[in-house]
Short mmCIF file of C-alpha atoms in Angstrom, two decimals:
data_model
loop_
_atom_site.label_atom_id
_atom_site.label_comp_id
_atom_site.label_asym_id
_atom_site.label_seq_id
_atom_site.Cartn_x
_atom_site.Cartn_y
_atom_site.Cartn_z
CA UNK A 1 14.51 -30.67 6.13
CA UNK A 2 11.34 -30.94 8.62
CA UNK A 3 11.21 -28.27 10.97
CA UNK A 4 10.65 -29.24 14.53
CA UNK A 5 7.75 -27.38 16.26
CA UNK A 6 7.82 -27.23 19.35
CA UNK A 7 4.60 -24.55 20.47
CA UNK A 8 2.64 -22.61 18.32
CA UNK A 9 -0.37 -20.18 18.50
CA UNK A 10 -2.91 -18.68 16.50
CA UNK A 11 -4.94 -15.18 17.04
CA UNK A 12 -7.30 -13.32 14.90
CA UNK A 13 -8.39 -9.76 16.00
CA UNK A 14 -10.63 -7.13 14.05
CA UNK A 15 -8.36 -4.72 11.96
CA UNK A 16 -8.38 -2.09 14.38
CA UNK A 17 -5.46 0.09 14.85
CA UNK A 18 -5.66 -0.69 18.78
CA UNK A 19 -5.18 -4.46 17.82
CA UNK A 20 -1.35 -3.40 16.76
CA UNK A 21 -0.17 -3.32 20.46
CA UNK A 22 -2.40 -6.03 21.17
CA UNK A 23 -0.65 -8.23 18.51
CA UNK A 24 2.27 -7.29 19.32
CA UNK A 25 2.16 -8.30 23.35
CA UNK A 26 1.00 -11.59 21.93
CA UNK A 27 3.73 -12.18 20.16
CA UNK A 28 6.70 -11.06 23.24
CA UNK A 29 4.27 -13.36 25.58
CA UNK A 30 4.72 -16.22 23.16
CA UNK A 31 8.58 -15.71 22.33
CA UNK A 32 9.43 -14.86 26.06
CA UNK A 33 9.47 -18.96 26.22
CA UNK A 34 12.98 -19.08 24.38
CA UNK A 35 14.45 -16.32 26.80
CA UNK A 36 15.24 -13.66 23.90
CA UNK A 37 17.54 -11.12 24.36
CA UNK A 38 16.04 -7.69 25.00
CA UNK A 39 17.17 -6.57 21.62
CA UNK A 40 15.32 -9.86 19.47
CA UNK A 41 12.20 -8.47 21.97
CA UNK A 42 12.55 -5.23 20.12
CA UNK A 43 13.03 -6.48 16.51
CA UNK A 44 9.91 -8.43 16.97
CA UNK A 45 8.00 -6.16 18.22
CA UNK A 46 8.81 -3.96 15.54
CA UNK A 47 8.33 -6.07 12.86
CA UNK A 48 5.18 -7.21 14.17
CA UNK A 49 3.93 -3.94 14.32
CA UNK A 50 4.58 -3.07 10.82
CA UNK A 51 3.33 -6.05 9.01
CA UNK A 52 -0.39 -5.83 11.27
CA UNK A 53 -0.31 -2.16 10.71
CA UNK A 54 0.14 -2.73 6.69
CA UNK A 55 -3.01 -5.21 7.21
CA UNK A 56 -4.65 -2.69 8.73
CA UNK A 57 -3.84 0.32 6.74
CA UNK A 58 -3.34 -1.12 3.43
CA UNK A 59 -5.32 -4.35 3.25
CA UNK A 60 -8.28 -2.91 4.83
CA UNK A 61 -8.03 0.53 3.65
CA UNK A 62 -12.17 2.15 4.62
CA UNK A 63 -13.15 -0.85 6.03
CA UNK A 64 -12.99 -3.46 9.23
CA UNK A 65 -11.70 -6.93 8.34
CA UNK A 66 -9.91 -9.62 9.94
CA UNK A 67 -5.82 -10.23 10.74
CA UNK A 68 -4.86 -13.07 11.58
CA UNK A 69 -1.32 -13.66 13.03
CA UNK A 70 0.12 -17.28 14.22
CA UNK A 71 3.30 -17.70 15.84
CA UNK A 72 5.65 -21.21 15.72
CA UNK A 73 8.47 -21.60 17.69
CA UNK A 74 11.54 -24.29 16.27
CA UNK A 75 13.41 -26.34 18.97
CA UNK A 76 16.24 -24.75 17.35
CA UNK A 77 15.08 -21.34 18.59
CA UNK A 78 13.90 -20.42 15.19
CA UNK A 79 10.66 -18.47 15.34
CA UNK A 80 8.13 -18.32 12.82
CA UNK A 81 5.51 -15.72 12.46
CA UNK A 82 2.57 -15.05 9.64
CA UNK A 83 0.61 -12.08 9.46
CA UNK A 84 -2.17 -12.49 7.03
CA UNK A 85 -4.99 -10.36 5.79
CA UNK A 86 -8.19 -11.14 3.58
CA UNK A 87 -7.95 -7.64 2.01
CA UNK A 88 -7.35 -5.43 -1.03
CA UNK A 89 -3.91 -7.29 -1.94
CA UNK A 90 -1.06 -5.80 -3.73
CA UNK A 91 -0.99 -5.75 -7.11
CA UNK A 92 3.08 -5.39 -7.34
CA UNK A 93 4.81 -6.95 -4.48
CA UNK A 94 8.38 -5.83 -5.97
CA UNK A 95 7.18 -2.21 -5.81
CA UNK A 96 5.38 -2.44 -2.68
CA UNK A 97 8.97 -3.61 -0.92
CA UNK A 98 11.09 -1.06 -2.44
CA UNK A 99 11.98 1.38 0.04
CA UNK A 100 9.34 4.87 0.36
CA UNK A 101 7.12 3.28 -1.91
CA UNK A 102 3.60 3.86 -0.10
CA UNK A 103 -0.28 3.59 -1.60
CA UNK A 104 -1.30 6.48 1.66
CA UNK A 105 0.90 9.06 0.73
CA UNK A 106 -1.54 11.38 1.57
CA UNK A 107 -1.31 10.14 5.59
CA UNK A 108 1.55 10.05 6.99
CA UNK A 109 3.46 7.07 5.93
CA UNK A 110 7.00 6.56 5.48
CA UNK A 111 7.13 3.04 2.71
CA UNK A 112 9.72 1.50 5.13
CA UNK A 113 7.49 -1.13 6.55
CA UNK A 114 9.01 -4.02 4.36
CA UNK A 115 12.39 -2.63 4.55
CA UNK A 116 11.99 -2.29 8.64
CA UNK A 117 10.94 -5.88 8.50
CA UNK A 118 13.85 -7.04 6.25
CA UNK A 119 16.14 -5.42 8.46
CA UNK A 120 14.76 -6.95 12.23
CA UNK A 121 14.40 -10.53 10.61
CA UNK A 122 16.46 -13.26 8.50
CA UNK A 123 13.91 -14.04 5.91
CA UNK A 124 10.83 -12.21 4.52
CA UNK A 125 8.49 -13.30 2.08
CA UNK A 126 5.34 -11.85 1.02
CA UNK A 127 2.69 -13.51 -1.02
CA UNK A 128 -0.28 -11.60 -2.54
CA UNK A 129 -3.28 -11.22 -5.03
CA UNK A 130 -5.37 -8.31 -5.50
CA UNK A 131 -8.67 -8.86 -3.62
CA UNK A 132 -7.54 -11.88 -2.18
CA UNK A 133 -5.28 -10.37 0.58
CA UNK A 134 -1.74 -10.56 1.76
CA UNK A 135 0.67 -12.96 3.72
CA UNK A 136 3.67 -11.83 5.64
CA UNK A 137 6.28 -14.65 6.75
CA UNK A 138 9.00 -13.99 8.59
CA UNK A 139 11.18 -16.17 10.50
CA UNK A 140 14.16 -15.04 13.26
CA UNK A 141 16.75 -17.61 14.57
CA UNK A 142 16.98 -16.55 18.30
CA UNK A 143 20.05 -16.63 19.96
CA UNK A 144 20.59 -18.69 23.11
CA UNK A 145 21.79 -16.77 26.29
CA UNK A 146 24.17 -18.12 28.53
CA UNK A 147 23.11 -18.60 31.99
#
C-alpha cells in the first residue's frame, strides 16, 4: 500500500549537543500541522531527542559530523521521522536495543534510548553498519481531536 504524503521536510545540523533541542523544535513545528495532542507533542519530542542524542553521542563519539533528520507527514495522520548519522555504526543492533545496554558507560548514560523510543512510537527500526553510520525510523499514527 502507497503511503500518501502530504508535507515533508528535511534538516541537517552539525552533531552538536545544542542541535538536540534544536531538532527537536523542528520536529513539534512540523507536527503542530496535524493538531497533536499535548501528550503525542511529548512522545515526539522525546523520542526525537534520544535518537539525535545517540547520533551525537554514539555515532560521533570524539568528533563533529553531520545528523540529518527528515520528517513526513501521512494524510492519515501517520508521521514519519528518520534520524540518520554517517558515523561509527553499531556493530550489534540486537544488543544495542536491549534495555541498559550502553557503549559510554563511563558517562552517564542509562541504555534506554531504544527502549524510550519503542515505548513513545508504533514502529522502530534501526538499520546499521560499522563505519557507515546509523538510521533511526520511526513512525506514530496521530490521533485526530475532536473540535
Amino acid at each position: 500500500m502507497k503511503r500518501d504524503i502530504i508535507n515533508h521536510t528535511k534538516i541537517q545540523f552539525p552533531s552538536c549537543s545544542a542541535n538536540e533541542s534544536y531538532a527537536r523544535a523542528v520536529a513539534v513545528a512540523f507536527v503542530s500541522q496535524a493538531d497533536p495532542t499535548v501528550q503525542e507533542i511529548s512522545e515526539i519530542k522525546t523520542a526525537v531527542s534520544e535518537a539525535v542524542t545517540n547520533a551525537i553521542v554514539h555515532g560521533y563519539r570524539d568528533t563533529v559530523g553531520i545528523v540529518e533528520m527528515s520528517l513526513k507527514l501521512g494524510s492519515d495522520s501517520t508521521l514519519y521521522i528518520s534520524v540518520k548519522d554517517k558515523g561509527r555504526g553499531i556493530d550489534n543492533i540486537e544488543q544495542a536495543m536491549t534495555p541498559l545496554f550502553t557503549t559510554a558507560a563511563e558517562e552517564e548514560r542509562s541504555g534506554l534510548g531504544f527502549s524510550v523510543m519503542e515505548s513513545f512510537m508504533d514502529k522502530l527500526r534501526v538499520r546499521s553498519a560499522p563505519s557507515k553510520g546509523t538510521t533511526v525510523t520511526m513512525q506514530k499514527k496521530l490521533s485526530r481531536r475532536e473540535g
